[in-house]
Short mmCIF file of C-alpha atoms and ligand atoms in Angstrom, two decimals:
data_model
loop_
_atom_site.label_atom_id
_atom_site.label_comp_id
_atom_site.label_asym_id
_atom_site.label_seq_id
_atom_site.Cartn_x
_atom_site.Cartn_y
_atom_site.Cartn_z
CA UNK H 1 26.78 14.47 25.13
CA UNK H 2 27.89 15.95 28.41
CA UNK H 3 29.53 13.73 31.16
CA UNK H 4 26.19 14.05 33.09
CA UNK H 5 24.15 13.02 30.27
CA UNK H 6 26.47 9.89 29.68
CA UNK H 7 26.32 8.76 33.50
CA UNK H 8 22.53 9.27 33.44
CA UNK H 9 22.40 6.83 30.61
CA UNK H 10 24.96 4.36 31.83
CA UNK H 11 22.72 4.42 35.10
CA UNK H 12 19.56 3.60 33.52
CA UNK H 13 20.96 0.80 31.46
CA UNK H 14 22.26 -0.78 34.70
CA UNK H 15 19.25 -0.49 36.77
CA UNK H 16 17.54 -3.66 35.49
CA UNK H 17 20.77 -5.58 36.04
CA UNK H 18 21.19 -4.24 39.50
CA UNK H 19 17.66 -5.48 40.19
CA UNK H 20 18.13 -9.02 39.05
CA UNK H 21 21.09 -9.23 41.14
CA UNK H 22 19.03 -8.54 44.33
CA UNK H 23 16.18 -10.59 43.50
CA UNK H 24 14.14 -12.11 40.89
CA UNK H 25 12.11 -9.64 39.20
CA UNK H 26 8.52 -9.21 40.53
CA UNK H 27 5.60 -8.15 38.47
CA UNK H 28 3.15 -5.55 38.90
CA UNK H 29 0.23 -4.72 36.41
CA UNK H 30 -1.76 -1.85 37.21
CA UNK H 31 -5.32 -1.86 35.31
CA UNK H 32 -5.93 1.78 34.74
CA UNK H 33 -8.34 0.54 32.11
CA UNK H 34 -10.47 -1.18 34.66
CA UNK H 35 -10.93 1.65 37.22
CA UNK H 36 -14.45 1.16 39.09
CA UNK H 37 -14.95 1.85 42.69
CA UNK H 38 -13.68 4.75 44.96
CA UNK H 39 -11.28 4.42 47.75
CA UNK H 40 -13.37 6.23 50.25
CA UNK H 41 -11.62 8.69 52.51
CA UNK H 42 -13.34 7.30 55.52
CA UNK H 43 -10.91 4.22 55.15
CA UNK H 44 -8.46 6.76 56.69
CA UNK H 45 -10.76 7.03 59.98
CA UNK H 46 -9.33 7.03 63.36
CA UNK H 47 -10.80 5.80 66.71
CA UNK H 48 -10.66 7.86 69.77
CA UNK H 49 -11.73 5.96 73.13
CA UNK H 50 -11.75 7.26 76.75
CA UNK H 51 -8.80 4.93 77.45
CA UNK H 52 -5.50 5.71 79.13
CA UNK H 53 -4.15 9.21 77.68
CA UNK H 54 -6.04 9.13 74.63
CA UNK H 55 -8.55 11.58 75.32
CA UNK H 56 -7.20 13.12 78.58
CA UNK H 57 -3.68 14.64 78.15
CA UNK H 58 -3.63 13.52 74.40
CA UNK H 59 -6.29 15.48 72.86
CA UNK H 60 -7.97 17.38 75.79
CA UNK H 61 -5.92 19.51 78.13
CA UNK H 62 -8.58 21.92 79.22
CA UNK H 63 -8.72 25.65 78.43
CA UNK H 64 -6.46 26.62 81.52
CA UNK H 65 -3.53 24.49 80.25
CA UNK H 66 -0.46 25.93 79.39
CA UNK H 67 -0.34 23.70 76.59
CA UNK H 68 -1.51 25.82 73.52
CA UNK H 69 -5.13 24.82 72.94
CA UNK H 70 -8.31 25.94 71.40
CA UNK H 71 -11.22 25.56 73.74
CA UNK H 72 -9.27 22.96 75.54
CA UNK H 73 -8.20 20.69 72.54
CA UNK H 74 -4.35 20.56 71.72
CA UNK H 75 -3.73 22.66 68.86
CA UNK H 76 -0.53 20.74 67.98
CA UNK H 77 -2.84 17.51 67.69
CA UNK H 78 -5.31 19.22 65.51
CA UNK H 79 -2.84 20.58 63.14
CA UNK H 80 -0.96 17.26 62.99
CA UNK H 81 -4.41 15.41 62.30
CA UNK H 82 -5.40 17.76 59.81
CA UNK H 83 -2.07 17.13 57.77
CA UNK H 84 -3.28 13.47 57.42
CA UNK H 85 -6.67 14.56 56.30
CA UNK H 86 -8.38 12.53 58.99
CA UNK H 87 -11.79 11.96 57.62
CA UNK H 88 -13.71 10.43 60.67
CA UNK H 89 -13.24 9.76 64.24
CA UNK H 90 -15.14 7.24 65.90
CA UNK H 91 -15.86 7.88 69.88
CA UNK H 92 -16.41 7.30 72.93
CA UNK H 93 -15.62 3.72 72.75
CA UNK H 94 -14.80 0.64 72.12
CA UNK H 95 -15.79 -1.07 75.62
CA UNK H 96 -16.14 2.34 77.43
CA UNK H 97 -19.10 3.20 75.07
CA UNK H 98 -21.38 0.54 76.62
CA UNK H 99 -20.67 2.28 80.28
CA UNK H 100 -20.98 5.82 78.88
CA UNK H 101 -24.12 7.94 79.76
CA UNK H 102 -23.91 10.79 77.51
CA UNK H 103 -26.08 13.06 79.67
CA UNK H 104 -23.09 12.88 82.26
CA UNK H 105 -20.97 14.71 79.82
CA UNK H 106 -23.07 17.90 78.95
CA UNK H 107 -23.63 21.10 80.93
CA UNK H 108 -21.21 23.01 83.21
CA UNK H 109 -17.96 20.94 83.56
CA UNK H 110 -17.68 21.47 87.21
CA UNK H 111 -21.19 19.87 87.72
CA UNK H 112 -20.55 16.89 85.59
CA UNK H 113 -20.64 13.51 87.55
CA UNK H 114 -17.65 11.45 87.89
CA UNK H 115 -17.72 7.77 87.07
CA UNK H 116 -15.22 4.81 87.20
CA UNK H 117 -13.67 3.77 84.04
CA UNK H 118 -13.85 -0.18 85.09
CA UNK H 119 -12.60 -1.29 81.65
CA UNK H 120 -9.44 0.89 81.22
CA UNK H 121 -7.47 1.16 84.42
CA UNK H 122 -10.32 1.56 86.78
CA UNK H 123 -9.57 5.40 86.86
CA UNK H 124 -12.12 8.25 87.61
CA UNK H 125 -13.51 9.62 84.56
CA UNK H 126 -14.41 13.34 85.21
CA UNK H 127 -16.78 13.82 82.04
CA UNK H 128 -14.98 16.90 81.23
CA UNK H 129 -14.68 15.73 77.78
CA UNK H 130 -18.20 15.00 76.36
CA UNK H 131 -20.59 15.73 73.64
CA UNK H 132 -19.62 19.57 72.91
CA UNK H 133 -16.04 18.82 73.12
CA UNK H 134 -15.89 15.82 70.84
CA UNK H 135 -18.11 17.67 68.28
CA UNK H 136 -15.79 20.60 68.66
CA UNK H 137 -12.79 18.35 67.91
CA UNK H 138 -14.48 16.84 64.76
CA UNK H 139 -15.24 20.76 63.60
CA UNK H 140 -11.44 21.71 64.45
CA UNK H 141 -9.96 18.60 62.40
CA UNK H 142 -12.56 18.87 59.70
CA UNK H 143 -13.91 15.22 59.90
CA UNK H 144 -17.03 13.46 60.62
CA UNK H 145 -17.97 12.07 63.82
CA UNK H 146 -18.61 8.54 64.37
CA UNK H 147 -20.67 8.12 67.55
CA UNK H 148 -20.92 4.61 69.20
CA UNK H 149 -23.96 4.45 71.29
CA UNK H 150 -24.49 2.39 74.42
CA UNK H 151 -26.77 -0.69 74.19
CA UNK H 152 -25.02 -2.68 76.94
CA UNK H 153 -26.01 -0.45 79.97
CA UNK H 154 -28.09 2.22 78.27
CA UNK H 155 -31.52 2.40 76.88
CA UNK H 156 -33.40 2.95 73.77
CA UNK H 157 -34.65 6.21 75.20
CA UNK H 158 -30.97 7.33 76.10
CA UNK H 159 -29.73 6.64 72.63
CA UNK H 160 -32.83 8.27 70.90
CA UNK H 161 -32.18 11.29 73.02
CA UNK H 162 -28.58 11.56 72.13
CA UNK H 163 -29.39 11.73 68.45
CA UNK H 164 -32.09 14.26 68.97
CA UNK H 165 -29.76 16.47 71.21
CA UNK H 166 -27.04 16.38 68.37
CA UNK H 167 -29.24 16.61 65.18
CA UNK H 168 -32.53 18.13 65.86
CA UNK H 169 -33.43 21.73 64.87
CA UNK H 170 -36.78 21.53 66.31
CA UNK H 171 -38.52 22.80 69.47
CA UNK H 172 -38.19 19.70 71.69
CA UNK H 173 -36.70 18.96 75.18
CA UNK H 174 -33.29 17.71 73.66
CA UNK H 175 -32.64 20.25 70.98
CA UNK H 176 -33.68 23.12 73.70
CA UNK H 177 -31.29 21.55 76.11
CA UNK H 178 -28.46 21.62 73.56
CA UNK H 179 -29.21 25.35 72.98
CA UNK H 180 -29.26 26.00 76.71
CA UNK H 181 -25.61 24.55 76.58
CA UNK H 182 -24.52 26.88 74.20
CA UNK H 183 -24.87 25.40 70.96
CA UNK H 184 -27.64 26.90 68.71
CA UNK H 185 -27.33 24.76 65.64
CA UNK H 186 -27.69 20.97 65.34
CA UNK H 187 -24.72 19.23 64.35
CA UNK H 188 -24.39 16.87 61.48
CA UNK H 189 -23.75 13.39 62.44
CA UNK H 190 -23.08 10.78 59.59
CA UNK H 191 -22.06 7.62 61.27
CA UNK H 192 -23.79 5.97 64.31
CA UNK H 193 -22.65 2.56 65.71
CA UNK H 194 -25.54 0.70 67.45
CA UNK H 195 -23.48 -1.04 69.96
CA UNK H 196 -20.01 -2.14 70.20
CA UNK H 197 -18.53 -5.63 70.49
CA UNK H 198 -22.10 -6.74 71.61
CA UNK H 199 -20.92 -10.45 71.85
CA UNK H 200 -18.46 -9.32 74.84
CA UNK H 201 -18.00 -6.15 76.55
CA UNK H 202 -21.18 -4.56 74.78
CA UNK H 203 -23.50 -6.99 76.52
CA UNK H 204 -22.29 -10.72 76.12
CA UNK H 205 -25.11 -11.30 73.66
CA UNK H 206 -25.99 -14.04 71.25
CA UNK H 207 -25.98 -13.28 67.54
CA UNK H 208 -29.98 -13.62 67.70
CA UNK H 209 -30.30 -11.24 70.72
CA UNK H 210 -28.23 -8.51 69.27
CA UNK H 211 -30.16 -8.86 65.98
CA UNK H 212 -33.42 -7.99 67.71
CA UNK H 213 -31.79 -5.37 69.73
CA UNK H 214 -30.10 -3.81 66.83
CA UNK H 215 -33.38 -3.56 64.97
CA UNK H 216 -35.12 -2.04 67.99
CA UNK H 217 -32.72 0.66 68.50
CA UNK H 218 -32.06 1.47 64.99
CA UNK H 219 -35.86 2.34 64.75
CA UNK H 220 -35.39 5.00 67.46
CA UNK H 221 -32.08 6.29 66.28
CA UNK H 222 -34.10 8.79 63.97
CA UNK H 223 -33.06 11.12 61.14
CA UNK H 224 -33.73 14.57 62.25
CA UNK H 225 -34.37 17.41 59.59
CA UNK H 226 -31.81 17.08 57.00
CA UNK H 227 -29.49 14.74 59.03
CA UNK H 228 -29.02 11.26 57.60
CA UNK H 229 -27.37 8.68 59.71
CA UNK H 230 -25.51 5.67 58.44
CA UNK H 231 -26.24 3.15 61.44
CA UNK H 232 -23.67 0.68 62.07
CA UNK H 233 -24.26 -2.78 63.36
CA UNK H 234 -21.96 -4.63 65.80
CA UNK H 235 -20.00 -7.67 64.11
CA UNK H 236 -19.06 -10.76 66.11
CA UNK H 237 -15.64 -12.15 66.97
CA UNK H 238 -13.39 -11.75 63.71
CA UNK H 239 -14.13 -15.00 62.38
CA UNK H 240 -17.65 -15.52 63.42
CA UNK H 241 -19.34 -15.52 60.14
CA UNK H 242 -22.47 -17.05 61.64
CA UNK H 243 -22.95 -13.79 63.30
CA UNK H 244 -22.70 -11.89 60.27
CA UNK H 245 -25.20 -14.29 58.69
CA UNK H 246 -27.54 -13.65 61.26
CA UNK H 247 -27.42 -9.91 61.21
CA UNK H 248 -27.71 -10.01 57.46
CA UNK H 249 -30.77 -12.24 57.57
CA UNK H 250 -32.34 -9.88 59.86
CA UNK H 251 -31.67 -6.96 57.83
CA UNK H 252 -32.95 -8.67 54.79
CA UNK H 253 -36.14 -10.09 56.43
CA UNK H 254 -37.25 -6.66 57.86
CA UNK H 255 -37.85 -5.12 54.51
CA UNK H 256 -38.81 -1.47 54.48
CA UNK H 257 -37.79 -1.37 58.16
CA UNK H 258 -34.24 -2.24 58.75
CA UNK H 259 -33.33 -2.16 55.23
CA UNK H 260 -33.74 1.59 55.20
CA UNK H 261 -32.03 2.02 58.34
CA UNK H 262 -28.75 -0.04 58.36
CA UNK H 263 -25.56 1.39 56.41
CA UNK H 264 -22.83 -0.80 58.15
CA UNK H 265 -21.61 -3.61 59.50
CA UNK H 266 -18.72 -3.68 61.84
CA UNK H 267 -15.64 -5.89 61.68
CA UNK H 268 -12.90 -5.65 64.47
CA UNK H 269 -9.55 -7.40 64.01
CA UNK H 270 -6.28 -6.60 65.80
CA UNK H 271 -3.06 -8.00 64.92
CA UNK H 272 -2.21 -10.23 67.74
CA UNK H 273 -0.60 -13.65 66.79
CA UNK H 274 -0.79 -14.81 70.54
CA UNK H 275 -2.95 -12.95 73.08
CA UNK H 276 -1.07 -14.71 75.90
CA UNK H 277 2.19 -13.37 74.53
CA UNK H 278 1.83 -10.10 72.99
CA UNK H 279 5.41 -9.11 72.94
CA UNK H 280 7.19 -5.71 72.97
CA UNK H 281 6.38 -2.94 70.50
CA UNK H 282 10.17 -2.29 69.95
CA UNK H 283 12.23 -5.31 71.61
CA UNK H 284 11.38 -7.95 68.97
CA UNK H 285 13.19 -10.42 66.41
CA UNK H 286 12.78 -10.73 62.79
CA UNK H 287 10.85 -13.72 63.57
CA UNK H 288 8.36 -11.88 65.57
CA UNK H 289 8.14 -9.40 62.76
CA UNK H 290 7.41 -12.05 60.43
CA UNK H 291 4.58 -13.65 62.55
CA UNK H 292 3.13 -10.18 63.00
CA UNK H 293 3.00 -9.40 59.22
CA UNK H 294 1.73 -12.96 58.68
CA UNK H 295 -1.39 -12.35 61.09
CA UNK H 296 -2.12 -9.02 59.72
CA UNK H 297 -2.62 -10.41 56.40
CA UNK H 298 -5.38 -12.45 57.60
CA UNK H 299 -7.28 -9.39 57.30
CA UNK H 300 -7.53 -10.09 53.47
CA UNK H 301 -9.45 -13.45 53.99
CA UNK H 302 -11.64 -12.18 56.95
CA UNK H 303 -12.85 -9.39 54.58
CA UNK H 304 -13.40 -11.95 51.59
CA UNK H 305 -15.13 -14.13 53.81
CA UNK H 306 -17.62 -11.73 55.65
CA UNK H 307 -18.15 -9.95 52.13
CA UNK H 308 -19.19 -13.38 50.83
CA UNK H 309 -21.93 -13.69 53.53
CA UNK H 310 -23.10 -10.04 52.99
CA UNK H 311 -22.95 -10.70 49.10
CA UNK H 312 -25.74 -13.31 49.67
CA UNK H 313 -28.11 -10.71 51.26
CA UNK H 314 -26.92 -7.54 49.60
CA UNK H 315 -25.32 -7.96 46.15
CA UNK H 316 -25.76 -4.42 45.26
CA UNK H 317 -23.44 -3.68 48.24
CA UNK H 318 -25.90 -1.31 50.12
CA UNK H 319 -24.28 -2.00 53.51
CA UNK H 320 -20.57 -1.03 54.14
CA UNK H 321 -18.00 -3.37 55.94
CA UNK H 322 -16.60 -1.05 58.26
CA UNK H 323 -13.59 -2.19 60.00
CA UNK H 324 -13.89 0.24 62.67
CA UNK H 325 -11.37 -1.47 65.01
CA UNK H 326 -7.97 -2.48 63.74
CA UNK H 327 -3.92 -2.41 64.40
CA UNK H 328 -1.29 -3.87 66.36
CA UNK H 329 -1.75 -4.43 70.11
CA UNK H 330 1.56 -5.32 71.94
CA UNK H 331 2.41 -5.35 75.53
CA UNK H 332 2.23 -1.92 77.39
CA UNK H 333 5.51 0.11 77.59
CA UNK H 334 7.50 -1.05 80.95
CA UNK H 335 6.39 0.97 83.86
CA UNK H 336 3.03 2.17 82.39
CA UNK H 337 -0.60 1.53 83.44
CA UNK H 338 -1.47 -2.11 82.15
CA UNK H 339 -4.96 -0.83 81.59
CA UNK H 340 -3.96 2.23 79.48
CA UNK H 341 -2.49 0.20 76.56
CA UNK H 342 0.55 2.57 75.69
CA UNK H 343 2.79 1.15 73.22
CA UNK H 344 5.82 2.52 71.25
CA UNK H 345 5.31 2.22 67.13
CA UNK H 346 7.96 1.23 64.85
CA UNK H 347 8.83 0.53 61.33
CA UNK H 348 6.94 -2.72 61.80
CA UNK H 349 3.98 -0.90 62.57
CA UNK H 350 4.32 1.25 59.56
CA UNK H 351 4.43 -2.03 57.71
CA UNK H 352 1.33 -3.30 59.26
CA UNK H 353 -0.52 -0.05 58.41
CA UNK H 354 0.61 -0.13 54.81
CA UNK H 355 -0.25 -3.69 54.22
CA UNK H 356 -3.88 -3.10 55.75
CA UNK H 357 -4.33 0.01 53.90
CA UNK H 358 -3.29 -1.78 50.73
CA UNK H 359 -6.07 -4.58 51.38
CA UNK H 360 -8.77 -1.82 52.18
CA UNK H 361 -8.05 -0.08 48.80
CA UNK H 362 -8.34 -3.70 47.23
CA UNK H 363 -11.85 -4.27 48.61
CA UNK H 364 -12.86 -0.65 48.78
CA UNK H 365 -16.18 -1.81 46.87
CA UNK H 366 -17.22 -3.13 50.30
CA UNK H 367 -15.12 -1.76 52.72
CA UNK H 368 -16.47 2.03 53.25
CA UNK H 369 -14.67 2.97 56.41
CA UNK H 370 -12.11 1.87 58.73
CA UNK H 371 -11.20 3.18 61.89
CA UNK H 372 -7.25 2.31 63.14
CA UNK H 373 -7.01 1.69 67.06
CA UNK H 374 -6.19 4.46 68.30
CA UNK H 375 -5.53 7.95 67.46
CA UNK H 376 -3.37 9.26 70.36
CA UNK H 377 -1.22 7.32 72.88
CA UNK H 378 -3.20 4.05 72.76
CA UNK H 379 -2.18 1.12 70.79
CA UNK H 380 -0.93 1.50 67.19
CA UNK H 381 -1.38 5.35 67.63
CA UNK H 382 -0.72 7.90 65.15
CA UNK H 383 0.65 10.34 67.78
CA UNK H 384 2.46 9.95 71.25
CA UNK H 385 2.35 12.87 73.53
CA UNK H 386 4.26 13.83 76.83
CA UNK H 387 3.16 16.67 78.49
CA UNK H 388 3.63 19.52 75.92
CA UNK H 389 5.66 17.15 73.68
CA UNK H 390 4.49 15.35 70.65
CA UNK H 391 5.82 12.51 68.66
CA UNK H 392 4.63 11.26 65.19
CA UNK H 393 4.83 7.68 64.62
CA UNK H 394 5.79 5.53 61.81
CA UNK H 395 2.17 4.49 61.48
CA UNK H 396 1.48 8.52 61.00
CA UNK H 397 3.77 8.81 58.21
CA UNK H 398 2.37 5.92 56.39
CA UNK H 399 -1.15 7.46 56.72
CA UNK H 400 0.55 10.83 55.64
CA UNK H 401 2.07 9.27 52.42
CA UNK H 402 -0.95 7.13 51.59
CA UNK H 403 -3.18 10.06 51.91
CA UNK H 404 -3.18 10.50 48.04
CA UNK H 405 -5.30 7.55 47.69
CA UNK H 406 -8.23 9.17 49.61
CA UNK H 407 -11.34 9.52 47.40
CA UNK H 408 -9.41 8.42 44.50
CA UNK H 409 -10.50 5.86 42.11
CA UNK H 410 -9.10 2.37 42.85
CA UNK H 411 -6.97 0.60 40.01
CA UNK H 412 -6.82 -2.89 40.16
CA UNK H 413 -3.52 -4.59 40.64
CA UNK H 414 -2.13 -8.03 39.61
CA UNK H 415 0.87 -8.73 41.53
CA UNK H 416 3.33 -11.73 41.16
CA UNK H 417 5.99 -11.79 43.53
CA UNK H 418 8.49 -13.72 45.53
CA UNK H 419 7.72 -15.27 48.88
CA UNK H 420 9.21 -14.35 52.21
CA UNK H 421 9.66 -17.30 54.23
CA UNK H 422 9.96 -17.40 58.04
CA UNK H 423 8.30 -19.12 61.00
CA UNK H 424 5.43 -21.35 60.07
CA UNK H 425 5.45 -20.43 56.51
CA UNK H 426 5.77 -17.96 54.02
CA UNK H 427 3.83 -14.85 52.91
CA UNK H 428 4.17 -12.59 49.70
CA UNK H 429 7.17 -10.41 49.97
CA UNK H 430 5.24 -7.42 48.47
CA UNK H 431 1.86 -5.67 49.09
CA UNK H 432 0.46 -3.02 46.60
CA UNK H 433 -2.37 -1.07 45.68
CA UNK H 434 -3.07 1.74 43.11
CA UNK H 435 -5.48 4.61 42.31
CA UNK H 436 -5.91 7.64 40.18
CA UNK H 437 -7.04 10.91 41.66
CA UNK H 438 -9.29 13.64 40.16
CA UNK H 439 -6.52 15.43 38.69
CA UNK H 440 -5.52 12.29 36.60
CA UNK H 441 -2.53 11.17 38.51
CA UNK H 442 -1.85 7.69 39.20
CA UNK H 443 -0.43 6.61 42.78
CA UNK H 444 1.06 3.25 43.25
CA UNK H 445 1.88 2.09 46.75
CA UNK H 446 4.29 -0.70 47.26
CA UNK H 447 5.48 -2.38 50.31
CA UNK H 448 8.58 -4.79 50.45
CA UNK H 449 7.73 -6.70 53.58
CA UNK H 450 11.20 -8.81 53.34
CA UNK H 451 13.07 -7.73 56.33
CA UNK H 452 16.62 -8.34 54.57
CA UNK H 453 16.31 -8.51 50.67
CA UNK H 454 15.58 -5.69 48.33
CA UNK H 455 13.15 -6.42 45.60
CA UNK H 456 12.77 -5.29 42.00
CA UNK H 457 9.38 -4.77 40.37
CA UNK H 458 8.44 -4.39 36.82
CA UNK H 459 5.27 -2.55 36.44
CA UNK H 460 2.97 -2.45 33.62
CA UNK H 461 0.54 0.50 33.46
CA UNK H 462 -2.55 -0.98 31.43
CA UNK H 463 -4.55 1.61 29.66
CA UNK H 464 -2.23 4.72 30.24
CA UNK H 465 1.01 5.98 29.36
CA UNK H 466 2.88 7.86 32.23
CA UNK H 467 5.81 10.11 31.18
CA UNK H 468 7.05 11.00 34.43
CA UNK H 469 7.48 9.27 37.81
CA UNK H 470 8.44 10.43 41.21
CA UNK H 471 8.19 8.92 44.77
CA UNK H 472 8.49 8.91 48.43
CA UNK H 473 9.73 6.40 50.86
CA UNK H 474 9.30 5.43 54.42
CA UNK H 475 12.28 2.87 55.68
CA UNK H 476 14.89 2.79 58.35
CA UNK H 477 18.19 0.90 59.33
CA UNK H 478 16.29 -1.40 61.77
CA UNK H 479 12.76 -3.12 61.76
CA UNK H 480 12.40 -1.71 65.36
CA UNK H 481 13.33 1.80 64.55
CA UNK H 482 11.02 4.26 66.10
CA UNK H 483 10.42 7.92 66.88
CA UNK H 484 10.99 9.34 70.38
CA UNK H 485 10.67 12.17 72.15
CA UNK H 486 13.41 14.93 71.92
CA UNK H 487 15.12 12.88 69.24
CA UNK H 488 15.36 13.28 65.57
CA UNK H 489 12.79 11.01 63.82
CA UNK H 490 14.30 7.77 63.02
CA UNK H 491 11.45 7.07 60.60
CA UNK H 492 9.89 9.67 58.11
CA UNK H 493 9.10 10.24 54.75
CA UNK H 494 11.96 10.49 52.41
CA UNK H 495 12.21 11.34 48.55
CA UNK H 496 12.72 8.11 46.61
CA UNK H 497 14.82 8.06 43.55
CA UNK H 498 14.40 4.35 42.94
CA UNK H 499 12.09 4.33 40.14
CA UNK H 500 12.45 4.77 36.42
CA UNK H 501 9.77 4.97 33.69
CA UNK H 502 10.64 4.21 30.21
CA UNK H 503 8.49 3.24 27.32
CA UNK H 504 5.44 2.69 29.51
CA UNK H 505 7.43 0.30 31.68
CA UNK H 506 7.87 1.42 35.30
CA UNK H 507 10.89 -0.32 37.21
CA UNK H 508 11.26 0.06 40.72
CA UNK H 509 14.01 -1.16 43.10
CA UNK H 510 12.61 -1.40 46.61
CA UNK H 511 15.07 -1.51 49.58
CA UNK H 512 14.32 -4.23 52.09
CA UNK H 513 11.69 -3.33 55.09
CA UNK H 514 10.37 -0.23 52.87
CA UNK H 515 7.16 1.55 51.90
CA UNK H 516 7.03 3.54 48.77
CA UNK H 517 4.28 5.59 47.16
CA UNK H 518 4.84 6.51 43.43
CA UNK H 519 3.07 9.41 41.34
CA UNK H 520 2.81 8.79 37.83
CA UNK H 521 1.94 11.84 35.45
O1 LIG A 601 -9.54 -0.62 71.64
C1 LIG A 601 -9.33 -1.32 72.55
C2 LIG A 601 -10.60 -2.20 72.73
O2 LIG A 601 -10.34 -3.46 72.17
C3 LIG A 601 -11.90 -1.51 72.49
O3 LIG A 601 -12.47 -0.77 73.62
C4 LIG A 601 -12.73 -2.54 72.24
O4 LIG A 601 -14.05 -2.49 71.44
C5 LIG A 601 -11.82 -3.59 71.64
O5 LIG A 601 -12.04 -5.11 72.22
#
């Protein structure tokens, strides 16, 4: 035996002891023998609103910009989005959608009318990024468009015409107008939101009023040719289960009509413990960190409760629960326009992303799409830009590391773990999910939410025996570590050496405040 072999054996023997010195051993059972549902790639969707510098500056710089672009769309952004396999982008809002009149955003740019973006900073919107530009973005990224139609200040005809303009191959006024504007072939549009937050900025409607409007609009949002739309109804406030009940009842009662139309129901939930005191994105304490995680874990019970209502009407799960806005919402960065919602993004955001993605994986039988808010320069962004510079945030790196779960079969997990106690209670110290991809590889994602305590995990793989394990980790020296312009990345994906697989038992040593994805072969 060489000295190297001897050292490796000593190290392996010592790992369990080292783990128990750090903490009580947590256990995770991965049921590879109970795989059933698929984790849709659309769970990894994005949201891009005409808000602050998400579109203008963040995505769109125009063809004459010195920033490298393809037909006005930033090349660096497209390349970064392709790396995380962005599957869908929701556009043009948000609240903006219900003030947006799509015809203002087609035709020669110089002739497009301007408008005031009353929701977001009162700035002038010149409509230079419109339908053709958005569809070009989706084609460059290789993702599906999720278009949010205007119910609040629009008309049924306006929405119906937009669908025809986009997807019809016929000889009709809208398809011909599209051709005149330079696009011969119709596009494919998979997802269509019939309004946004119609209880509030989308029209201040009652649940009953919206149910009627949703049915009326849905009938005129047509499938043209081979295009098949998944129409998504607007949800109520996060905890408004009655709203869900009213929409589902309408769906059920309109047999033959609405049942054929509706494919999704939207839930919006932002991680904001106190809307009057949102706090800084980077200047926070461990107490704030704990409160944020406790809040974000409420996503689990929201999904369970809305799903329970949906199950009563739709036990076959024909309608997907689309969490088409989620993420952290903090105070804007000092000195920036309060209406632009520009915030930095730290290891805390990475943890929130990991926890939510694990929850979405768990409920993937019902949760078919989610769209984090928002893609660039707004709220919990993937990417921040400053002129020609670009920063990939910790949240971006979670999406990149977790990309292995896209379209993989979910493996149910049983997690027994320690608690992490803080202000106002305690939360599980760990969060986990697992899947098996088409090549048969098993991926297990584990997050240690505890700010200061490492955790050992003993993981049993039921129904399979892996022989090798490798991994990646996202962590940093501080909870509020973030990536900034002109600096080396403080938070990124690193190789992870803390997992061992012996006799079918996987042992993992998770550092405090870390997120790990393991690959078992
Ligand atoms: O993402 C910002 C805003 O939050 C959206 O415009 C709106 O739908 C939600 O209230």
